[in-house]
Coordinates of C-alpha atoms in Angstrom, one line a residue:
Chain A
M13 CA 10.1 180.7 64.2
N14 CA 11.4 178.5 61.2
Y15 CA 15.0 179.2 62.0
E16 CA 14.4 178.5 65.8
W17 CA 13.2 175.0 64.9
R18 CA 15.6 173.8 62.6
R19 CA 18.4 174.8 64.9
A20 CA 17.3 173.3 68.0
I21 CA 16.0 170.0 65.9
A22 CA 19.9 170.2 63.8
R23 CA 20.9 169.6 67.7
R24 CA 21.2 165.9 67.9
K25 CA 20.9 166.0 72.4
V26 CA 17.2 167.5 71.3
L27 CA 16.7 164.5 69.0
L28 CA 18.1 162.0 71.4
L29 CA 15.7 163.3 74.3
I30 CA 12.4 163.5 71.9
I31 CA 13.2 159.7 71.2
V32 CA 13.6 159.0 75.3
T33 CA 10.6 160.7 75.9
V34 CA 8.4 159.0 73.3
L35 CA 9.9 156.0 74.6
F36 CA 8.8 156.8 78.3
E37 CA 5.3 157.5 76.2
V38 CA 4.9 153.7 75.0
A39 CA 6.7 152.4 78.0
P40 CA 2.8 152.1 79.9
F41 CA 1.3 151.0 76.9
V42 CA 3.9 148.0 76.9
V43 CA 3.5 147.4 80.8
F44 CA 0.2 147.2 81.0
T45 CA -0.7 145.0 78.3
T46 CA 2.2 142.6 79.0
L47 CA 0.9 142.0 83.0
R48 CA -1.4 139.3 83.4
E49 CA -1.2 139.5 87.5
P50 CA -4.8 139.9 88.9
T51 CA -4.4 142.8 90.8
I52 CA -2.9 144.7 88.5
Q53 CA -5.8 143.9 85.8
N54 CA -8.1 145.3 88.0
F55 CA -6.2 148.1 88.4
I56 CA -6.0 148.6 84.8
R57 CA -10.1 147.5 84.4
A58 CA -10.8 150.5 86.7
F59 CA -9.4 153.0 84.5
S60 CA -9.1 151.4 80.8
D61 CA -11.7 153.5 79.3
I62 CA -9.3 156.9 80.4
A63 CA -6.6 155.0 79.3
W64 CA -5.5 158.2 77.0
L65 CA -4.9 160.4 80.1
I66 CA -1.6 158.4 80.7
G67 CA -0.6 159.2 77.3
V68 CA -1.0 163.0 78.0
L69 CA 0.2 163.5 82.1
A70 CA 3.1 160.4 81.6
P71 CA 5.6 162.8 80.1
Q72 CA 4.5 165.9 82.2
G73 CA 6.3 163.8 85.2
L74 CA 9.6 164.6 83.8
F75 CA 10.7 163.9 80.3
I76 CA 8.6 166.6 78.8
H77 CA 9.9 169.3 81.3
L78 CA 13.7 168.0 80.3
T79 CA 13.0 168.1 76.5
A80 CA 11.7 171.5 77.4
L81 CA 15.5 172.7 79.3
L82 CA 17.5 170.8 76.9
I83 CA 15.7 173.2 73.8
A84 CA 15.3 176.4 76.4
A85 CA 18.6 176.3 77.3
G86 CA 20.9 176.2 74.0
A87 CA 18.4 178.8 72.7
T88 CA 20.4 181.2 73.1
A89 CA 23.5 180.3 74.6
E90 CA 24.7 178.1 71.5
E91 CA 24.2 181.4 69.3
Y92 CA 26.6 182.9 71.6
E93 CA 28.5 179.6 71.7
Q94 CA 28.6 179.6 68.0
G95 CA 29.0 183.2 67.2
T96 CA 26.6 183.0 65.1
V97 CA 24.8 185.9 67.0
D98 CA 26.9 188.7 65.6
M99 CA 25.3 187.7 62.2
L100 CA 21.4 187.9 63.5
L101 CA 21.7 191.2 65.3
T102 CA 23.6 193.1 62.9
K103 CA 20.4 192.8 60.3
P104 CA 17.1 195.3 60.6
L105 CA 16.2 193.6 63.6
T106 CA 15.6 194.8 67.1
R107 CA 16.6 193.0 70.6
I108 CA 13.5 192.5 71.2
E109 CA 11.9 191.0 68.0
Y110 CA 15.3 188.7 68.5
M111 CA 14.3 187.5 72.2
T112 CA 10.4 187.0 71.4
G113 CA 11.4 184.5 68.4
K114 CA 13.9 182.8 69.7
F115 CA 11.6 182.4 73.4
L116 CA 8.5 181.4 70.8
G117 CA 10.3 179.3 68.4
G118 CA 11.7 177.2 71.2
F119 CA 8.7 176.9 73.1
T120 CA 6.5 176.1 70.2
L121 CA 9.2 173.4 69.5
A122 CA 8.5 172.3 72.5
G123 CA 4.8 172.4 72.7
F124 CA 5.0 170.6 69.2
V125 CA 6.7 167.7 70.7
S126 CA 4.2 167.8 74.0
L127 CA 1.7 167.7 71.5
L128 CA 3.1 165.1 69.4
L129 CA 3.4 163.0 72.5
A130 CA -0.2 163.2 73.6
L131 CA -1.4 162.3 70.4
L132 CA 0.2 159.5 70.5
G133 CA -1.0 158.8 74.2
I134 CA -4.4 158.9 72.8
F135 CA -3.5 156.7 70.0
L136 CA -1.9 154.0 72.1
A137 CA -4.8 154.1 74.3
R138 CA -7.6 153.3 71.6
V139 CA -5.3 150.7 70.4
T140 CA -4.3 149.2 73.6
F141 CA -7.6 149.6 75.5
G142 CA -10.3 150.6 72.9
P143 CA -12.7 153.0 73.0
Q144 CA -11.9 155.7 75.4
Q145 CA -14.0 158.2 77.1
F146 CA -13.7 161.8 78.3
L147 CA -11.6 162.5 74.8
E148 CA -13.6 165.9 74.3
Y149 CA -11.4 167.1 77.3
A150 CA -8.2 166.4 76.0
P151 CA -7.8 169.5 74.1
L152 CA -7.9 171.2 77.6
V153 CA -5.4 168.9 80.1
W154 CA -2.8 169.0 77.0
L155 CA -3.4 173.1 77.2
S156 CA -2.7 172.6 80.9
S157 CA 0.2 170.8 80.5
L158 CA 1.6 173.0 78.1
Y159 CA 1.1 175.8 80.0
T160 CA 3.1 174.5 82.8
L161 CA 6.0 173.7 80.2
L162 CA 6.6 177.6 80.4
L163 CA 7.9 177.1 83.4
F164 CA 10.6 175.3 82.9
Y165 CA 11.2 176.6 79.4
S166 CA 11.3 180.0 80.5
V167 CA 14.1 179.2 83.4
G168 CA 15.9 177.2 81.2
F169 CA 15.8 180.0 78.7
M170 CA 17.2 182.4 81.3
L171 CA 19.9 180.1 82.8
G172 CA 20.8 180.3 78.7
E173 CA 21.0 183.7 78.7
L174 CA 22.6 184.2 82.3
Y175 CA 25.6 181.6 81.6
R176 CA 25.3 182.3 77.8
R177 CA 26.6 178.6 77.9
S178 CA 24.7 175.5 77.2
G179 CA 25.9 173.2 79.4
H180 CA 26.2 175.5 82.1
A181 CA 22.2 176.2 82.2
L182 CA 21.1 172.5 81.1
I183 CA 23.0 171.1 84.0
T184 CA 21.9 174.0 86.8
G185 CA 18.1 173.9 85.2
V186 CA 18.1 169.9 85.8
S187 CA 19.5 170.2 89.3
V188 CA 16.9 172.4 90.3
L189 CA 14.5 170.4 88.2
I190 CA 15.4 167.7 90.3
S191 CA 16.2 169.6 93.4
S192 CA 13.0 170.5 93.7
V193 CA 11.3 167.4 93.2
V194 CA 13.7 165.6 96.1
L195 CA 12.7 168.7 98.3
T196 CA 9.0 168.1 97.9
G197 CA 9.7 164.7 99.0
I198 CA 11.5 166.0 102.3
L199 CA 9.1 168.5 102.9
F200 CA 6.3 165.9 102.9
F201 CA 7.6 163.8 105.1
A202 CA 8.4 166.5 107.9
F203 CA 4.4 167.3 107.3
T204 CA 4.4 164.0 108.1
L205 CA 6.1 163.8 111.2
T206 CA 5.4 167.2 112.6
Q207 CA 1.8 168.0 111.1
D208 CA 2.7 171.2 110.4
K209 CA 1.6 172.5 107.1
F210 CA 4.5 175.1 106.8
Y211 CA 5.9 172.2 105.1
L212 CA 3.2 171.7 102.5
S213 CA 2.9 175.5 102.2
L214 CA 6.6 175.5 101.2
T215 CA 6.3 172.3 98.7
K216 CA 4.0 174.4 96.8
V217 CA 6.6 176.9 95.7
L218 CA 8.6 174.9 94.7
P219 CA 8.8 174.8 90.9
S220 CA 7.6 170.9 90.7
W221 CA 4.5 171.4 92.4
S222 CA 2.8 173.3 90.0
T223 CA 3.9 172.0 86.7
G224 CA 3.2 168.4 88.0
N225 CA 0.3 168.9 89.0
L226 CA -1.8 171.7 87.3
P227 CA -2.7 169.3 84.6
N228 CA -4.5 166.5 87.5
M229 CA -5.9 169.2 88.9
V230 CA -7.5 170.2 85.5
A231 CA -8.1 166.6 84.9
T232 CA -9.6 165.7 88.0
E233 CA -12.1 169.3 87.8
L234 CA -13.4 168.6 84.1
F235 CA -14.1 165.0 84.6
L236 CA -11.9 162.1 87.0
K237 CA -13.5 163.1 90.1
N238 CA -10.6 161.2 92.2
R239 CA -10.4 158.2 90.3
V240 CA -6.5 157.6 89.1
I241 CA -5.1 160.8 90.5
S242 CA -3.4 159.6 92.8
F243 CA -1.7 157.0 90.8
L244 CA -0.7 159.7 88.0
Q245 CA 0.1 162.3 90.3
F246 CA 3.6 163.5 90.6
G247 CA 5.0 163.1 93.7
P248 CA 3.3 163.2 97.1
P249 CA -0.4 164.5 97.5
I250 CA -0.3 168.0 98.5
E251 CA -3.9 169.9 98.1
G252 CA -3.6 172.9 96.3
T253 CA -6.1 174.8 94.2
I254 CA -6.0 175.7 89.8
P255 CA -5.7 179.4 90.2
E256 CA -3.0 178.2 92.5
A257 CA -1.0 176.4 90.6
A258 CA -1.4 178.6 87.6
A259 CA 0.2 181.6 89.4
Y260 CA 3.3 179.6 90.7
V261 CA 3.6 178.8 86.8
L262 CA 3.1 182.5 86.0
V263 CA 5.4 184.1 88.5
Y264 CA 8.4 181.8 88.1
A265 CA 8.2 182.4 84.2
V266 CA 7.5 186.0 84.2
A267 CA 10.1 186.4 86.7
S268 CA 12.5 184.6 84.4
I269 CA 11.8 185.9 81.3
A270 CA 12.1 189.5 83.1
I271 CA 15.7 188.8 84.0
T272 CA 16.2 187.4 80.5
V273 CA 15.5 190.3 78.8
A274 CA 16.9 192.7 81.0
R275 CA 20.6 190.6 81.2
F276 CA 20.0 190.7 77.5
L277 CA 19.4 194.3 77.1
R278 CA 22.0 195.3 79.7
S279 CA 25.3 194.1 78.6
D280 CA 27.3 193.2 75.7
I281 CA 27.0 190.5 72.8
P282 CA 30.1 188.6 73.5
R283 CA 32.0 187.2 71.1
R284 CA 32.3 183.6 70.5
T285 CA 32.5 181.5 73.8
I286 CA 33.8 178.5 72.9
Chain B
M6 CA 31.7 215.7 50.2
G7 CA 28.7 215.7 52.3
E8 CA 28.0 213.7 55.5
P9 CA 30.4 211.2 56.6
V10 CA 29.0 207.3 56.1
L11 CA 30.2 206.8 59.8
E12 CA 31.4 209.0 62.2
V13 CA 32.7 207.5 65.8
D14 CA 33.5 210.6 68.2
D15 CA 35.2 210.0 71.7
L16 CA 34.2 206.7 72.1
V17 CA 34.8 204.9 75.5
K18 CA 34.8 201.1 76.1
F19 CA 35.5 199.5 79.2
Y20 CA 35.7 195.8 80.2
G21 CA 35.8 195.7 83.4
D22 CA 39.2 197.8 84.8
F23 CA 40.2 197.4 81.3
K24 CA 39.6 200.6 79.2
A25 CA 39.7 198.8 75.3
L26 CA 38.7 202.1 74.0
D27 CA 40.1 205.6 74.9
H28 CA 38.2 208.4 72.8
V29 CA 38.6 206.7 70.0
A30 CA 37.6 209.0 66.8
F31 CA 37.4 209.1 63.0
K32 CA 35.4 209.3 59.8
L33 CA 34.3 208.0 56.9
E34 CA 34.1 210.0 53.9
R35 CA 31.6 208.1 50.8
G36 CA 33.2 205.9 48.5
S37 CA 36.6 205.3 50.2
I38 CA 38.3 202.1 51.4
F39 CA 39.1 202.2 55.1
G40 CA 41.5 199.9 56.6
Y41 CA 41.7 200.1 60.6
L42 CA 44.9 198.8 61.4
G43 CA 45.6 197.7 64.8
Q44 CA 47.9 194.7 66.6
N45 CA 46.0 191.7 68.2
G46 CA 44.0 193.1 71.5
A47 CA 44.2 196.9 70.2
G48 CA 40.8 197.9 70.1
K49 CA 39.5 197.0 66.4
T50 CA 37.0 194.5 67.2
T51 CA 35.7 195.9 69.9
T52 CA 35.6 199.4 67.8
I53 CA 33.5 197.3 65.2
R54 CA 31.4 195.7 67.8
S55 CA 30.4 199.0 69.3
I56 CA 29.3 200.4 65.7
L57 CA 27.4 197.3 65.2
G58 CA 25.4 197.5 68.8
L59 CA 26.8 194.6 69.9
A60 CA 28.8 196.4 72.6
R61 CA 27.9 198.9 74.0
P62 CA 30.3 202.0 74.6
N63 CA 30.8 203.1 77.8
G64 CA 30.9 207.3 76.0
G65 CA 31.2 208.9 72.9
R66 CA 29.0 209.3 69.8
I67 CA 28.8 206.9 67.0
R68 CA 26.6 208.0 63.7
L69 CA 25.8 206.0 60.8
F70 CA 24.6 207.6 57.6
G71 CA 24.3 210.6 60.5
I72 CA 21.3 208.0 62.9
D73 CA 22.1 207.2 65.8
P74 CA 22.5 202.8 65.8
F75 CA 21.6 202.7 69.7
K76 CA 18.3 204.2 68.7
E77 CA 17.2 203.2 65.5
P78 CA 19.0 200.0 64.4
L79 CA 16.0 199.0 61.9
R80 CA 17.3 202.3 59.5
V81 CA 20.5 201.7 60.0
F82 CA 21.1 198.0 59.6
D83 CA 19.0 198.3 56.3
H84 CA 22.6 200.0 54.7
V85 CA 25.3 198.0 56.2
G86 CA 26.5 194.9 55.9
Y87 CA 29.0 192.7 58.2
S88 CA 31.2 190.2 57.9
P89 CA 33.0 189.4 61.4
E90 CA 36.5 187.8 61.7
L91 CA 36.9 184.1 61.5
P92 CA 33.2 183.9 61.0
T93 CA 30.6 180.9 62.5
L94 CA 27.5 180.6 60.1
Q95 CA 24.8 178.2 60.9
G96 CA 26.0 175.1 60.3
F97 CA 22.8 173.3 59.7
M98 CA 21.8 175.3 56.7
T99 CA 22.8 175.0 53.5
A100 CA 24.5 178.5 51.5
Y101 CA 21.3 178.6 49.6
Q102 CA 18.9 178.6 52.9
L103 CA 21.4 180.9 54.9
L104 CA 21.2 183.3 52.1
D105 CA 17.4 183.4 51.5
F106 CA 17.1 183.7 55.3
T107 CA 19.2 186.7 55.0
A108 CA 17.6 188.1 52.4
R109 CA 13.9 187.4 53.8
Q110 CA 15.2 189.1 57.2
Y111 CA 16.1 192.8 54.7
G112 CA 12.3 192.2 53.3
L113 CA 13.5 190.6 49.8
T114 CA 10.8 189.1 47.5
Q115 CA 11.0 185.7 46.2
Q116 CA 11.6 186.6 43.1
S117 CA 14.4 189.1 43.7
R118 CA 15.9 187.0 46.8
T119 CA 16.5 184.4 44.3
T120 CA 18.3 186.4 42.0
R121 CA 20.8 187.9 44.7
I122 CA 21.3 184.7 45.7
R123 CA 22.2 183.2 42.5
E124 CA 24.5 186.4 42.1
L125 CA 26.4 186.6 45.2
L126 CA 27.1 182.9 44.9
E127 CA 28.4 183.0 41.9
L128 CA 30.2 186.2 43.1
V129 CA 31.8 184.6 46.1
G130 CA 33.0 181.1 44.2
L131 CA 30.0 179.0 46.2
L132 CA 27.4 178.4 43.1
D133 CA 28.2 174.7 42.8
H134 CA 28.5 174.2 46.9
R135 CA 24.8 176.3 47.5
D136 CA 23.3 172.8 48.7
K137 CA 26.4 171.5 50.6
K138 CA 25.6 172.4 54.5
I139 CA 27.5 174.9 55.8
G140 CA 28.9 172.7 58.7
K141 CA 31.1 170.8 56.2
Y142 CA 32.7 174.1 54.5
S143 CA 36.1 174.7 54.7
K144 CA 37.4 177.7 56.8
G145 CA 37.7 179.6 52.9
M146 CA 34.7 179.0 52.3
V147 CA 32.6 180.2 55.2
Q148 CA 34.6 183.1 54.4
R149 CA 33.9 183.6 51.3
L150 CA 29.7 183.1 52.2
A151 CA 30.1 185.3 55.4
I152 CA 31.1 187.9 52.8
A153 CA 28.3 186.6 50.2
Q154 CA 26.0 187.7 53.0
A155 CA 27.1 190.8 53.9
L156 CA 26.2 191.6 50.2
V157 CA 22.9 190.3 50.5
N158 CA 20.9 193.8 51.0
D159 CA 23.5 195.8 48.0
P160 CA 24.8 198.1 51.5
D161 CA 26.2 201.1 50.9
L162 CA 28.8 200.5 54.3
V163 CA 30.2 197.2 54.3
I164 CA 31.9 196.3 57.3
M165 CA 34.5 193.5 57.2
D166 CA 37.0 192.1 59.5
E167 CA 39.7 190.3 58.4
P168 CA 37.8 189.6 55.4
T169 CA 40.7 187.6 53.8
L170 CA 41.8 185.4 56.8
G171 CA 41.8 181.8 55.8
L172 CA 41.5 182.7 52.0
D173 CA 43.6 180.9 49.4
P174 CA 45.7 183.2 47.5
A175 CA 43.8 183.5 44.4
A176 CA 40.5 183.9 46.4
T177 CA 42.4 187.1 48.4
V178 CA 42.9 188.4 44.6
H179 CA 39.5 187.5 43.6
F180 CA 38.4 189.4 46.5
R181 CA 40.8 192.2 46.4
D182 CA 39.0 193.3 43.0
L183 CA 35.4 192.6 44.6
F184 CA 36.0 195.3 46.8
Q185 CA 37.2 197.2 44.2
N186 CA 34.5 197.3 42.4
L187 CA 32.3 197.4 45.1
I188 CA 34.1 201.2 45.2
K189 CA 33.1 201.8 41.8
D190 CA 29.4 201.1 42.3
G191 CA 29.6 203.9 45.1
K192 CA 29.8 201.6 48.2
T193 CA 32.3 202.0 51.5
L194 CA 34.1 199.9 53.1
F195 CA 35.8 199.6 56.1
I196 CA 38.4 197.1 56.6
S197 CA 39.9 196.1 59.7
S198 CA 43.0 194.0 58.7
H199 CA 46.6 192.8 60.4
L200 CA 47.3 192.2 56.6
L201 CA 49.3 195.6 55.9
D202 CA 50.3 194.7 52.6
E203 CA 46.8 193.9 51.9
V204 CA 45.5 196.9 53.1
Q205 CA 47.8 198.9 51.8
R206 CA 46.8 197.5 48.2
L207 CA 43.1 198.2 48.9
A208 CA 42.7 201.2 51.3
S209 CA 42.3 205.4 50.4
H210 CA 42.5 206.4 54.1
V211 CA 43.4 204.2 57.1
A212 CA 43.2 204.8 61.0
M213 CA 45.5 203.1 63.6
I214 CA 44.7 202.0 67.0
H215 CA 47.2 201.2 69.4
R216 CA 45.8 200.6 73.1
G217 CA 42.7 201.6 72.4
H218 CA 44.1 205.0 70.9
I219 CA 44.0 206.2 67.6
V220 CA 47.4 207.2 66.8
F221 CA 47.2 207.8 63.5
Q222 CA 44.3 208.6 60.6
G223 CA 44.3 210.3 57.4
S224 CA 44.5 209.4 53.9
L225 CA 47.9 206.5 52.7
N226 CA 49.7 208.8 51.0
D227 CA 49.6 211.1 54.2
V228 CA 51.1 207.7 56.4
L229 CA 53.0 206.6 54.2
S230 CA 55.2 209.7 53.5
A231 CA 54.7 211.2 57.5
F232 CA 55.7 208.0 59.0
A233 CA 57.9 206.1 55.9
G234 CA 58.5 209.0 53.8
G235 CA 62.1 209.1 51.8
S236 CA 62.3 205.2 51.1
I237 CA 64.4 202.2 52.8
I238 CA 67.4 200.5 52.0
D239 CA 67.8 196.3 53.6
I240 CA 71.6 195.9 54.0
E241 CA 73.1 193.1 55.0
V242 CA 76.6 193.1 56.5
M243 CA 79.0 190.8 58.0
N244 CA 79.3 192.3 61.4
V245 CA 76.4 194.8 63.0
S246 CA 78.2 196.3 66.0
P247 CA 76.6 199.4 68.1
T248 CA 79.1 202.0 67.2
L249 CA 78.5 201.2 63.3
V250 CA 74.1 201.4 63.9
A251 CA 75.2 204.6 66.5
A252 CA 77.2 206.0 63.4
L253 CA 74.1 205.6 61.1
R254 CA 72.2 206.7 62.9
N255 CA 73.8 210.1 63.3
L256 CA 73.6 210.1 59.4
P257 CA 71.6 213.6 58.7
Y258 CA 69.8 211.9 55.8
V259 CA 68.9 208.6 57.8
R260 CA 65.8 208.3 60.3
E261 CA 65.6 205.3 61.8
V262 CA 67.7 202.0 61.7
N263 CA 66.1 198.9 62.9
V264 CA 68.6 196.1 63.1
Q265 CA 67.6 192.4 62.7
G266 CA 70.4 189.8 63.2
N267 CA 72.8 191.2 60.7
R268 CA 70.4 193.0 58.5
L269 CA 69.8 196.5 59.1
A270 CA 66.4 198.3 58.0
V271 CA 67.9 201.9 57.2
H272 CA 65.1 204.8 57.0
L273 CA 66.0 207.6 55.0
T274 CA 64.3 210.9 55.5
S275 CA 63.7 211.8 51.8
D276 CA 63.5 209.9 48.7
T277 CA 66.6 211.1 47.7
D278 CA 69.2 208.1 46.3
R279 CA 71.8 207.4 49.4
R280 CA 72.4 204.5 48.1
G281 CA 76.5 206.1 46.8
E282 CA 76.7 208.1 49.8
L283 CA 75.8 205.1 52.4
T284 CA 78.1 202.7 50.8
T285 CA 81.0 204.7 50.7
F286 CA 80.0 205.5 54.5
L287 CA 80.2 201.7 55.6
F288 CA 83.2 201.0 53.9
Q289 CA 84.8 203.6 56.1
Q290 CA 82.7 202.4 59.3
G291 CA 85.0 199.2 58.2
A292 CA 81.7 197.3 57.4
T293 CA 82.1 194.3 54.9
I294 CA 78.4 194.1 53.1
L295 CA 77.1 191.4 52.1
S296 CA 73.6 192.5 50.7
F297 CA 72.1 195.8 49.8
T298 CA 68.9 196.8 48.5
H299 CA 66.3 199.9 48.0
R300 CA 62.8 199.7 48.2
N301 CA 59.4 201.8 48.1
L302 CA 58.0 202.2 51.3
R303 CA 55.5 199.9 53.0
L304 CA 52.4 200.4 55.1
E305 CA 54.4 198.1 57.5
E306 CA 57.0 200.3 57.9
A307 CA 54.8 203.4 58.6
Y308 CA 52.7 201.4 60.8
L309 CA 55.6 200.3 63.0
Q310 CA 57.2 203.9 63.2
V311 CA 53.7 205.3 64.4
L312 CA 53.7 202.9 66.7
R313 CA 56.9 203.8 67.9
T314 CA 56.6 207.1 67.9
G315 CA 53.0 207.2 69.2
G316 CA 51.8 208.7 66.2
V317 CA 54.1 212.0 66.1
A318 CA 55.6 212.3 62.8
P319 CA 58.8 212.5 62.7
A320 CA 61.4 215.1 61.9
S321 CA 62.3 214.8 58.2

């Protein structure tokens, strides 16, 4: 695990994305404190006691998933690209142990980044808006956010192993993420035109629905009671349940991991690819 | 002699339709230096990668210390060290960190790790660079470190793919001594190389692979006497004509004549000194001799001869 953290952190693009994510985390609080229009001030007043939630959920929209994709896409692929996988797999280590170490190492790093962002969000909310309510639920909301990270992390991990090229894996992973968001919009638009719920059910299958909505659903269930859900919601409002969203995350993650393991166990380890 | 350290039997490997290994078979006895020779693309690295479980053979059998490495990798790799061709190591680590990480994989204790790493860094001449990031190492330094990491677990068998590639002459001599000392310690070395002079200096046994086939295997003395048996006379003449070459080839004591420009490498069938007879013969043929050198046999000639004959030793 230590190895995987050091390897990932040594990659400048990972560091860069973490910095961008932190900036994205700070940005809403800067905006809220600088805008003085009465409508915005009223809006802020409505949720200033639970502003920490913005800090916890804001990166959830895009950046934390990009970070997860970036870490995962390079986890195995870069070892092939650099030829370092040979050294690792000719030691007393089974392939399953190697894969498990890679997966958990990268995922804990992505989770750690997510935790730091959540803590930063809580800190900024406290500094900007004063004492915060319902902070006792923050760990659960963060855990649900961490759980959703599994989806794009696993997809990125799978793509890294399938392509064995980190760049290809990242581009495909990001395309999946963006296409999913775009498709959600298109399907929602189709629904508003036709009122056919089939379109809504399709959006739920897309990876962005479960990852974007599960933490909101958990927060709503715990304490929100629709106070700011519309503001924090990622994408158009599409009804769903927590078990439904959790199941979709699990299905994507399990399928991706299964494909990764099958590919890794059944194929040759290539010589250095770049 | 006991059980072979490595036994490869009937190994077949395809890459798509391309047959990279065609029923490859050889054995490595304990305490030997085994030179594995072949041209680029002959199948040397594929063989090594199959032995190490990095490539999955389509057929055949591999036994390391009598164990199937695919079924029991943990038992096998405790006793094997590997240094790949043109190694790339973890550039974000220092030499010390990499060796420490490797030693941890073998389950060495903190105390034995510290001692072992120091020993190895000293052995490969990198002690002064122990805290430098590997990414800033030269190619030769990386090669040295790769050899050090192959020795972390004090392995019984060390497999090295082109171990002296990228090393300067002084380091090459240093590592040659190191390899010989490993043999004195009872280790077995498998060295894949295209540097035939280097292999000739080190190896006790060789196998030659060509287009996925093993074309020869045996002791170094066997290959030299069977395929480069006799000696070679290098002759430089003013005008090389096909008639001259044909006449030379017809001589009963000449096995082969290789022509390169106006230089002739005349392979003799035995060690008998034929310089006098040859000089007379060349004068009779009207050739003007510019230079004339008798030399001992080299693995290179034997290797080329093996490739030419497909491993069938020419009649003396």
